[in-house]
Coordinates of C-alpha atoms in Angstrom, one line a residue:
M1 CA 83.6 144.5 121.9
N2 CA 87.1 145.2 120.6
V3 CA 88.3 143.5 117.5
A4 CA 91.6 141.8 117.8
A5 CA 94.4 143.5 116.0
G6 CA 95.1 142.0 112.6
A7 CA 91.7 140.3 112.4
A8 CA 90.1 140.6 109.0
T9 CA 87.0 142.7 108.9
P10 CA 84.3 140.8 107.0
I11 CA 83.2 142.6 103.8
R12 CA 79.6 142.9 103.1
R13 CA 78.9 142.1 99.5
P14 CA 75.9 143.7 97.9
W15 CA 73.1 141.6 96.5
P16 CA 73.7 140.7 92.9
R17 CA 71.9 143.0 90.6
V18 CA 68.9 141.5 88.9
D19 CA 68.8 142.1 85.2
F20 CA 65.5 143.8 84.4
W21 CA 64.9 142.1 81.1
G22 CA 66.0 138.8 82.4
A23 CA 63.4 139.1 85.1
V24 CA 60.8 140.0 82.5
T25 CA 61.7 137.0 80.4
V26 CA 61.4 134.6 83.4
G27 CA 58.1 136.3 84.4
A28 CA 56.6 136.0 80.9
L29 CA 57.6 132.3 80.8
G30 CA 56.0 131.9 84.2
V31 CA 52.7 133.3 82.9
F32 CA 52.7 130.9 80.0
V33 CA 53.6 128.0 82.3
L34 CA 50.8 128.9 84.7
L35 CA 48.0 129.7 82.3
L36 CA 48.9 127.5 79.3
V37 CA 51.3 124.6 80.1
Y38 CA 49.8 123.8 83.5
P39 CA 46.1 123.7 82.3
L40 CA 47.1 121.5 79.3
L41 CA 49.1 119.1 81.5
R42 CA 46.1 118.9 83.9
L43 CA 43.9 118.2 80.9
F44 CA 46.2 115.4 79.8
A45 CA 46.2 114.0 83.3
A46 CA 42.4 114.1 83.5
S47 CA 42.2 112.2 80.2
L48 CA 44.2 109.4 81.7
S49 CA 42.1 109.1 84.8
G50 CA 40.5 105.7 85.1
E51 CA 37.3 105.1 87.0
D52 CA 39.1 103.2 89.7
G53 CA 42.6 104.7 89.1
A54 CA 44.0 101.3 88.0
V55 CA 46.8 101.3 85.4
A56 CA 44.8 99.0 83.2
T57 CA 42.1 101.7 82.8
V58 CA 44.4 104.6 82.0
L59 CA 44.1 104.4 78.3
H60 CA 40.5 103.0 78.3
T61 CA 38.9 106.2 77.1
Y62 CA 41.3 106.5 74.1
G63 CA 40.8 102.9 73.2
E64 CA 37.0 103.4 73.4
F65 CA 37.2 106.4 71.2
F66 CA 38.9 104.6 68.3
T67 CA 36.8 101.4 68.7
R68 CA 33.3 102.8 69.2
R69 CA 31.6 104.2 66.1
Y70 CA 29.7 106.7 68.2
Y71 CA 33.0 108.4 69.0
Y72 CA 35.3 107.9 66.1
E73 CA 32.5 108.9 63.7
T74 CA 32.7 112.4 65.1
L75 CA 36.3 112.7 64.2
V76 CA 35.6 111.5 60.6
N77 CA 32.8 114.0 60.3
S78 CA 35.0 116.8 61.6
L79 CA 37.8 116.0 59.2
V80 CA 35.4 115.7 56.2
V81 CA 33.5 119.0 56.8
S82 CA 36.8 120.9 57.7
A83 CA 38.5 119.6 54.6
L84 CA 35.6 120.4 52.3
A85 CA 35.4 123.9 53.8
T86 CA 39.1 124.4 53.4
V87 CA 39.0 123.3 49.7
L88 CA 35.9 125.4 48.9
A89 CA 37.2 128.5 50.8
T90 CA 40.5 128.3 49.0
L91 CA 39.0 127.8 45.6
L92 CA 36.6 130.7 46.1
G93 CA 38.8 133.0 48.2
A94 CA 42.0 133.0 46.1
P95 CA 40.3 134.3 42.9
L96 CA 38.4 136.8 45.1
A97 CA 41.7 138.2 46.4
W98 CA 43.2 138.2 43.0
F99 CA 40.4 140.2 41.4
V100 CA 40.1 142.7 44.2
N101 CA 43.9 143.4 44.4
R102 CA 44.9 143.2 40.8
F103 CA 42.1 144.7 38.8
D104 CA 40.0 147.9 38.7
I105 CA 36.9 146.4 40.3
P106 CA 34.4 149.2 41.3
G107 CA 33.6 149.7 45.0
K108 CA 36.7 148.0 46.4
L109 CA 36.3 149.9 49.7
L110 CA 32.8 148.4 50.2
V111 CA 34.1 144.9 49.3
R112 CA 36.9 145.1 51.9
A113 CA 34.5 146.5 54.5
L114 CA 32.0 143.6 54.0
I115 CA 34.9 141.1 54.2
V116 CA 36.1 142.6 57.4
L117 CA 32.5 142.6 58.8
T118 CA 32.3 138.9 58.1
F119 CA 35.7 138.4 59.7
V120 CA 34.8 140.1 63.0
S121 CA 31.3 138.6 63.4
P122 CA 31.0 135.6 65.8
P123 CA 31.4 132.3 64.0
F124 CA 28.1 130.7 64.9
I125 CA 26.0 133.7 64.0
G126 CA 26.0 132.7 60.3
A127 CA 24.5 129.4 61.2
Y128 CA 21.2 130.7 62.6
A129 CA 21.1 133.5 60.0
W130 CA 21.0 130.9 57.3
I131 CA 18.2 129.1 59.2
L132 CA 16.3 132.3 59.0
L133 CA 16.9 132.4 55.3
L134 CA 16.9 128.8 54.1
G135 CA 15.4 126.9 57.1
R136 CA 12.1 125.1 57.0
N137 CA 10.3 128.4 57.6
G138 CA 13.0 130.6 56.1
V139 CA 12.4 133.7 54.0
I140 CA 14.0 132.5 50.8
T141 CA 12.5 129.0 51.3
G142 CA 9.1 130.6 51.5
W143 CA 9.6 132.7 48.3
L144 CA 10.9 129.7 46.4
A145 CA 8.0 127.5 47.6
Q146 CA 5.5 130.0 46.1
L147 CA 7.3 129.5 42.8
G148 CA 7.1 125.8 43.1
L149 CA 10.9 125.4 43.7
A150 CA 12.6 123.6 46.5
L151 CA 16.3 123.7 47.7
P152 CA 18.2 120.9 49.4
P153 CA 17.8 121.1 53.2
I154 CA 20.1 123.6 54.9
Y155 CA 20.4 121.3 58.0
G156 CA 23.1 118.7 58.4
V157 CA 26.4 118.5 56.6
N158 CA 25.2 120.8 53.8
G159 CA 24.6 123.7 56.1
V160 CA 27.7 123.1 58.2
V161 CA 30.0 123.1 55.1
L162 CA 28.2 126.2 53.7
V163 CA 28.6 128.2 56.9
F164 CA 32.2 127.1 57.5
T165 CA 33.1 128.1 53.9
L166 CA 31.6 131.5 53.9
Q167 CA 32.6 132.3 57.5
A168 CA 36.2 131.3 56.9
L169 CA 36.5 133.0 53.4
P170 CA 38.1 136.1 54.8
F171 CA 41.1 134.1 56.1
V172 CA 42.0 133.1 52.5
F173 CA 41.3 136.6 51.2
L174 CA 43.4 138.4 53.8
M175 CA 46.3 136.0 53.5
V176 CA 46.4 135.9 49.7
S177 CA 46.1 139.7 49.6
A178 CA 49.0 140.0 52.0
G179 CA 51.0 137.6 49.8
L180 CA 50.4 139.6 46.7
K181 CA 51.8 142.7 48.3
T182 CA 55.1 140.9 48.7
V183 CA 55.5 140.2 45.0
D184 CA 57.5 142.9 43.1
Q185 CA 56.1 144.2 39.8
S186 CA 59.4 143.5 38.1
V187 CA 58.7 139.8 38.4
E188 CA 55.5 140.0 36.3
D189 CA 57.1 142.5 33.9
A190 CA 60.0 140.2 33.2
A191 CA 57.7 137.2 32.5
I192 CA 55.5 139.2 30.2
N193 CA 58.5 140.6 28.3
L194 CA 59.6 137.0 27.7
G195 CA 56.4 136.5 25.8
R196 CA 54.1 134.9 28.3
R197 CA 50.5 135.8 28.5
P198 CA 49.2 137.5 31.8
S199 CA 47.0 134.5 32.6
V200 CA 50.0 132.2 32.3
V201 CA 52.2 134.5 34.3
A202 CA 49.6 134.5 37.1
L203 CA 49.5 130.7 37.3
T204 CA 53.2 129.9 36.7
V205 CA 55.1 132.8 38.2
I206 CA 53.0 134.7 40.8
A207 CA 51.0 131.8 42.2
P208 CA 54.1 129.8 43.3
L209 CA 55.3 133.0 45.1
I210 CA 52.1 133.3 47.2
V211 CA 51.8 129.6 48.0
P212 CA 53.0 130.1 51.6
S213 CA 50.3 132.8 52.2
L214 CA 47.7 130.5 50.5
A215 CA 48.7 127.6 52.7
T216 CA 48.5 129.7 55.8
G217 CA 45.0 130.8 54.9
A218 CA 44.0 127.2 54.2
L219 CA 45.4 126.2 57.6
L220 CA 43.4 128.9 59.4
V221 CA 40.2 127.7 57.6
F222 CA 40.9 124.1 58.6
V223 CA 41.7 124.8 62.2
T224 CA 38.8 127.2 62.8
S225 CA 36.3 124.9 61.2
L226 CA 37.6 121.9 63.1
S227 CA 37.4 123.9 66.4
D228 CA 33.9 125.4 65.9
F229 CA 31.1 123.6 67.7
G230 CA 28.5 126.3 67.8
T231 CA 27.7 126.0 64.1
P232 CA 27.2 122.2 64.0
M233 CA 25.1 122.4 67.1
I234 CA 22.8 125.1 65.6
I235 CA 22.5 123.9 62.1
G236 CA 23.8 120.4 62.1
E237 CA 20.9 118.8 63.9
S238 CA 21.9 115.1 64.2
F239 CA 25.3 115.7 62.5
R240 CA 27.9 115.4 65.2
V241 CA 31.5 116.6 65.0
L242 CA 34.4 116.3 67.5
A243 CA 34.2 119.8 68.9
S244 CA 30.4 119.6 69.6
Q245 CA 30.9 116.1 71.2
I246 CA 33.6 117.6 73.5
Y247 CA 31.1 120.3 74.6
T248 CA 28.3 117.8 75.1
E249 CA 30.4 115.4 77.1
F250 CA 31.6 118.2 79.4
V251 CA 28.3 119.9 80.1
N252 CA 25.8 117.0 79.7
E253 CA 22.7 117.8 81.7
H254 CA 22.7 114.2 83.2
G255 CA 26.2 114.8 84.6
G256 CA 29.2 115.7 82.5
N257 CA 32.0 113.3 81.8
P258 CA 35.3 115.3 82.2
V259 CA 37.5 112.2 81.5
V260 CA 35.9 111.6 78.1
A261 CA 35.8 115.4 77.4
S262 CA 39.5 115.7 78.3
A263 CA 40.5 112.8 76.1
L264 CA 38.6 114.1 73.1
S265 CA 40.1 117.6 73.7
L266 CA 43.6 116.1 73.6
I267 CA 42.8 114.4 70.3
L268 CA 41.5 117.7 68.9
L269 CA 44.6 119.5 70.2
A270 CA 46.9 116.9 68.6
I271 CA 45.2 117.4 65.2
T272 CA 45.4 121.2 65.3
V273 CA 49.0 121.3 66.6
G274 CA 50.0 118.6 64.0
A275 CA 48.4 120.6 61.2
L276 CA 50.2 123.7 62.3
L277 CA 53.6 122.0 62.5
W278 CA 53.1 120.3 59.2
Q279 CA 52.1 123.5 57.5
R280 CA 55.1 125.4 58.9
A281 CA 57.5 122.7 57.7
W282 CA 55.9 122.5 54.3
V283 CA 55.8 126.3 53.8
R284 CA 59.4 126.6 54.9
K285 CA 60.5 124.4 52.0
R286 CA 58.5 126.5 49.5
S287 CA 59.2 130.0 50.7
F288 CA 61.2 132.5 48.5
G289 CA 63.2 135.4 49.9
Q290 CA 61.6 138.4 48.2
E291 CA 62.3 142.1 48.5
T292 CA 59.4 144.3 47.3
V293 CA 60.4 147.6 45.8
R294 CA 57.4 148.2 43.6
P295 CA 54.2 146.2 44.5
L296 CA 52.1 144.7 41.8
A297 CA 50.2 147.3 39.9
V298 CA 46.4 147.4 39.4
R299 CA 45.5 146.4 35.9
S300 CA 42.5 147.2 33.7
L301 CA 40.3 144.5 32.3
S302 CA 38.3 144.4 29.1
R303 CA 34.6 145.4 29.4
G304 CA 33.4 141.8 29.5
G305 CA 36.2 140.7 31.9
R306 CA 35.5 143.6 34.2
I307 CA 31.8 142.7 34.3
A308 CA 32.5 139.0 35.0
A309 CA 35.0 139.8 37.7
T310 CA 32.7 142.3 39.4
V311 CA 29.8 139.9 39.4
Y312 CA 31.9 137.2 40.9
V313 CA 33.3 139.5 43.6
Y314 CA 30.0 141.0 44.7
A315 CA 28.1 137.7 44.5
L316 CA 30.6 136.0 46.8
V317 CA 31.0 138.9 49.2
L318 CA 27.3 139.5 49.5
A319 CA 26.7 135.8 50.1
A320 CA 29.3 135.8 52.9
S321 CA 27.9 139.0 54.5
L322 CA 24.2 138.2 53.9
P323 CA 23.9 136.5 57.4
I324 CA 25.1 139.7 59.1
V325 CA 22.6 141.8 57.2
T326 CA 19.8 139.3 58.0
I327 CA 20.5 139.5 61.7
V328 CA 20.5 143.3 61.8
V329 CA 17.3 143.6 59.8
S330 CA 15.5 140.8 61.7
S331 CA 16.3 142.5 65.0
F332 CA 13.9 145.3 64.0
L333 CA 11.1 143.0 62.9
K334 CA 8.2 141.7 65.0
A335 CA 8.2 138.1 66.0
R336 CA 5.4 135.6 66.7
G337 CA 7.0 132.8 68.6
P338 CA 9.9 131.4 66.5
L339 CA 8.5 133.1 63.3
I340 CA 9.7 136.6 62.3
T341 CA 7.2 138.8 60.4
G342 CA 7.8 141.8 58.1
E343 CA 6.4 144.4 60.6
F344 CA 9.0 146.9 61.8
T345 CA 9.3 147.3 65.6
L346 CA 11.7 148.2 68.4
E347 CA 10.0 145.8 70.9
G348 CA 12.9 143.4 70.6
Y349 CA 15.3 145.9 72.1
A350 CA 12.8 147.1 74.7
N351 CA 12.1 143.6 75.9
A352 CA 15.7 142.3 75.9
L353 CA 15.9 142.3 79.7
R354 CA 19.1 140.2 79.9
L355 CA 20.8 142.3 77.2
P356 CA 22.2 145.0 79.5
H357 CA 23.8 142.6 81.9
A358 CA 25.4 140.5 79.1
L359 CA 26.6 143.7 77.4
F360 CA 28.2 145.0 80.6
N361 CA 30.0 141.7 81.2
T362 CA 31.2 141.6 77.6
V363 CA 32.6 145.2 77.7
M364 CA 34.1 144.8 81.2
L365 CA 35.7 141.4 80.6
S366 CA 37.1 142.6 77.2
T367 CA 38.4 145.8 78.7
V368 CA 40.2 144.2 81.6
S369 CA 41.6 141.4 79.5
T370 CA 42.8 143.9 76.8
I371 CA 44.6 146.1 79.4
L372 CA 46.4 143.0 80.7
C373 CA 47.3 141.8 77.2
V374 CA 48.7 145.2 76.2
A375 CA 50.8 145.6 79.4
A376 CA 52.2 142.1 79.3
G377 CA 52.4 142.0 75.5
A378 CA 54.5 145.1 75.4
L379 CA 57.1 143.7 77.8
A380 CA 57.1 140.2 76.2
G381 CA 57.2 141.7 72.7
Y382 CA 60.3 143.7 73.6
V383 CA 62.0 140.6 74.8
V384 CA 61.2 138.6 71.7
A385 CA 62.4 141.4 69.4
R386 CA 65.5 142.7 71.3
R387 CA 66.9 139.8 73.4
R388 CA 68.6 136.6 72.4
G389 CA 69.0 133.3 74.2
R390 CA 67.3 129.9 74.9
L391 CA 64.8 131.4 77.3
V392 CA 63.8 134.0 74.7
D393 CA 63.4 131.3 72.0
T394 CA 61.2 129.3 74.4
L395 CA 59.1 132.4 75.1
D396 CA 58.7 133.0 71.4
A397 CA 57.6 129.4 70.9
F398 CA 55.1 129.6 73.7
S399 CA 53.6 132.7 72.3
M400 CA 52.6 130.7 69.2
V401 CA 50.9 127.8 71.0
P402 CA 47.6 129.7 71.8
Y403 CA 47.0 130.0 68.0
A404 CA 46.8 126.2 67.8
V405 CA 44.7 125.5 70.9
A406 CA 40.9 125.5 70.1
G407 CA 38.7 127.6 72.3
V408 CA 36.7 124.7 73.6
V409 CA 39.9 122.8 74.5
M410 CA 41.4 125.8 76.3
G411 CA 38.1 126.3 78.1
I412 CA 38.0 122.7 79.4
A413 CA 41.7 122.8 80.3
M414 CA 41.1 126.0 82.4
A415 CA 38.0 124.4 84.0
V416 CA 40.0 121.3 84.9
A417 CA 43.0 123.2 86.2
F418 CA 41.3 126.1 88.0
G419 CA 37.6 125.3 88.3
G420 CA 38.0 123.0 91.3
K421 CA 40.4 122.7 94.3
P422 CA 42.5 124.4 95.3
F423 CA 41.5 127.5 93.2
Y424 CA 37.7 127.1 92.9
L425 CA 37.5 129.8 90.1
G426 CA 34.8 128.1 88.1
G427 CA 32.3 130.6 86.7
T428 CA 34.1 133.7 88.1
V429 CA 35.4 136.8 86.4
A430 CA 39.0 135.7 87.2
I431 CA 38.9 132.5 85.2
L432 CA 37.3 134.2 82.1
V433 CA 39.9 137.0 82.2
A434 CA 42.6 134.4 82.5
V435 CA 41.5 132.4 79.4
Y436 CA 40.9 135.6 77.4
F437 CA 44.3 136.9 78.4
I438 CA 46.3 133.8 77.5
R439 CA 44.5 133.2 74.2
R440 CA 44.8 136.8 73.0
L441 CA 48.2 137.8 74.4
P442 CA 50.0 136.7 71.2
Y443 CA 48.3 139.6 69.3
S444 CA 50.1 142.2 71.5
I445 CA 53.3 140.3 71.5
R446 CA 53.5 140.0 67.7
S447 CA 52.3 143.5 67.1
V448 CA 55.0 145.0 69.4
A449 CA 57.8 142.6 68.2
G450 CA 56.9 143.3 64.6
M451 CA 57.2 147.1 65.0
L452 CA 60.4 146.9 67.1
G453 CA 61.9 144.7 64.4
Q454 CA 61.7 147.6 62.0
M455 CA 63.2 150.1 64.4
G456 CA 66.8 150.8 65.5
T457 CA 68.0 150.6 69.1
Q458 CA 70.0 153.9 69.2
A459 CA 67.5 155.8 71.3
E460 CA 67.2 153.1 73.9
E461 CA 71.0 152.6 74.1
A462 CA 71.5 156.3 74.5
S463 CA 69.1 156.4 77.4
V464 CA 70.7 153.5 79.2
N465 CA 74.2 155.0 78.6
L466 CA 73.0 158.2 80.3
G467 CA 72.2 156.2 83.4
V468 CA 68.5 155.6 83.0
P469 CA 67.6 152.1 84.2
P470 CA 66.3 149.7 81.5
G471 CA 62.8 149.5 83.0
R472 CA 62.4 153.3 83.0
T473 CA 64.0 153.5 79.5
F474 CA 61.4 151.1 78.3
W475 CA 58.4 153.1 79.6
R476 CA 59.8 156.5 78.7
V477 CA 61.5 155.8 75.4
T478 CA 60.3 152.5 73.9
V479 CA 56.6 152.6 74.8
P480 CA 56.1 156.0 73.1
M481 CA 57.7 154.6 69.9
V482 CA 55.5 151.5 69.8
T483 CA 52.3 153.2 70.9
P484 CA 50.7 152.7 67.4
A485 CA 51.4 149.0 67.6
L486 CA 50.1 148.8 71.2
L487 CA 46.9 150.6 70.2
S488 CA 46.2 148.5 67.1
G489 CA 46.9 145.4 69.1
A490 CA 44.6 146.6 71.9
L491 CA 41.7 147.3 69.5
L492 CA 42.1 144.0 67.7
T493 CA 42.3 142.2 71.1
F494 CA 39.2 143.9 72.3
A495 CA 37.3 143.0 69.2
T496 CA 38.3 139.3 69.3
I497 CA 37.6 138.9 73.0
A498 CA 34.2 140.5 72.7
R499 CA 33.1 137.8 70.3
E500 CA 34.9 134.9 72.1
F501 CA 32.4 132.1 72.5
S502 CA 34.0 128.6 72.6
S503 CA 35.9 129.0 75.8
T504 CA 33.3 131.3 77.4
V505 CA 30.5 128.8 77.1
I506 CA 32.6 126.3 79.0
L507 CA 33.6 128.6 81.9
Y508 CA 30.7 131.1 82.4
S509 CA 28.1 131.3 85.1
G510 CA 24.8 133.1 85.2
A511 CA 26.6 136.1 86.7
T512 CA 29.2 136.2 84.0
R513 CA 27.1 135.5 80.9
T514 CA 28.3 137.4 77.9
L515 CA 26.8 138.5 74.6
P516 CA 28.0 135.5 72.5
V517 CA 26.6 133.1 75.2
E518 CA 23.3 135.0 75.3
V519 CA 23.0 134.7 71.5
F520 CA 23.7 131.0 71.6
A521 CA 21.2 130.4 74.4
Q522 CA 18.4 132.3 72.6
V523 CA 19.1 130.3 69.4
L524 CA 18.9 127.0 71.2
Q525 CA 15.6 128.0 72.7
G526 CA 14.2 129.0 69.3
N527 CA 14.0 132.7 70.1
F528 CA 15.5 133.9 66.8
A529 CA 14.2 137.4 67.1
S530 CA 15.8 137.8 70.6
A531 CA 18.9 136.2 69.3
S532 CA 19.0 138.8 66.4
V533 CA 18.7 141.7 68.9
V534 CA 21.6 140.5 71.0
G535 CA 23.5 139.5 67.9
T536 CA 23.2 142.9 66.4
V537 CA 24.6 144.5 69.6
L538 CA 27.4 142.0 69.6
I539 CA 28.3 142.8 66.0
A540 CA 28.4 146.5 66.9
V541 CA 30.6 145.9 69.9
S542 CA 33.0 143.8 67.8
L543 CA 33.0 146.2 64.9
V544 CA 33.6 149.5 66.7
P545 CA 37.2 148.8 67.5
I546 CA 37.9 147.7 63.9
V547 CA 36.3 150.9 62.6
I548 CA 38.5 153.0 64.9
L549 CA 41.5 151.0 63.8
F550 CA 40.9 151.6 60.1
R551 CA 39.4 155.1 60.3
F552 CA 41.6 156.9 62.8
M553 CA 44.8 154.9 62.8
A554 CA 45.1 154.6 59.0
R555 CA 45.4 150.7 59.2
D556 CA 44.1 148.3 56.6
E557 CA 42.8 144.8 56.8
D558 CA 46.4 143.4 57.0
V559 CA 46.3 144.2 60.7
L560 CA 43.8 141.4 61.2
L561 CA 46.3 138.8 60.3

């Protein structure tokens, strides 16, 4: 067909070029919306579901919670034990960090290793270890009984506060240690030159500078204690807390109540998020801009002071790590029913028939989730560090939310959102990988963003100017530069996923049972010897990545923050 003379020939316009990093930003936001925002919204909707769907019944569950003592008492109990654990961990952990970082305490490497070991061990393991030691038939209880001595019962609120305090002690130690590294030696020297004694300088000059770090450590203690339901269920007996009530309502053997569990989860979420926002606002007002040229030096103590500080440090650290030692030792001892004898044996490992399957699931799920976290975290971390805009700010904010969402809350949210129609992922590998991925993705994002924030952009800009597309530049230029951050983030992610319990116990099935769930099941059945065997393997699986991180990548405990 001939075209008439003078007729304009239509011009084909190419498709608009899609900005690579813009697409990555939108994709990362989409991941958070799908795996974080959507489940939490579904959880909120579930909490408002009345039995007959009527508007009058929408807030019935919330009203019942605050009017029935059976429910609101759990909140009071949670706040009391979490507050007590926070105060005790802060009062004990701050001097511990001060002595270890400021003075010539012997065996500092051992002290730090024991603290890290306590940090990476699953939270509820300490509960049943203390039962082995101080329970009704405990080792220490028996020794003291022969001497005619008796200790207060370990069960109930006493045991819960004890375990929470010792288990969360590393948070305060690590945060205060990191805060001390930001104080320049010239600050202390100037105060001493003005005639102040070192003890006065510590309280009036250095302490205010590390208040933000101390407050962050206290917040972590409070939030983790408030979110832990394994410890109260194991050692609390009739003492109920909000987190354990959520679990009980959701998995009740007589038929779970997802509406009540969802409402209680939203209350717990509101408290943890509120605590995080309050802490950040409070710390922002008390932060000081500091540039550290010369970190605080290690000082010598008098003979008496050195002995006193050493005794304090080792007594506290050994108390915190004693449950781990107890579990490992008891895994090699013979058991007669629930009682563990002093006879050495390997029967526990030989008879642990469910151990291989749980170990395989743990390693497989941790590996797959870690790979996804590293790949997505590298891209999202680059966006947070290098790009600007409202979408980037939103992504940065979303990446902080998983820190404030308790594992049990996230588990129930994922079960409500994806466990039923139209997804039907309940009990599958997919739903466990999804919850692990979204909960631990911030580790990789923060690790990559932190390292890129200390590096220039010249190499990347040169590559793009030479015609290499942004995506290829990222993989060929940027990724090699941030490989140390990626590896450290991967090792830390693997270690934390391997010991993940709170969300797993909500979402697992018989086919996807993991090591933490197996330990918990054995403890509830009273099989303490079998629990020790599985617990020892779990500790090893969680500890190996940390050892690699410290030994072969020259990192210290600051990487755990």
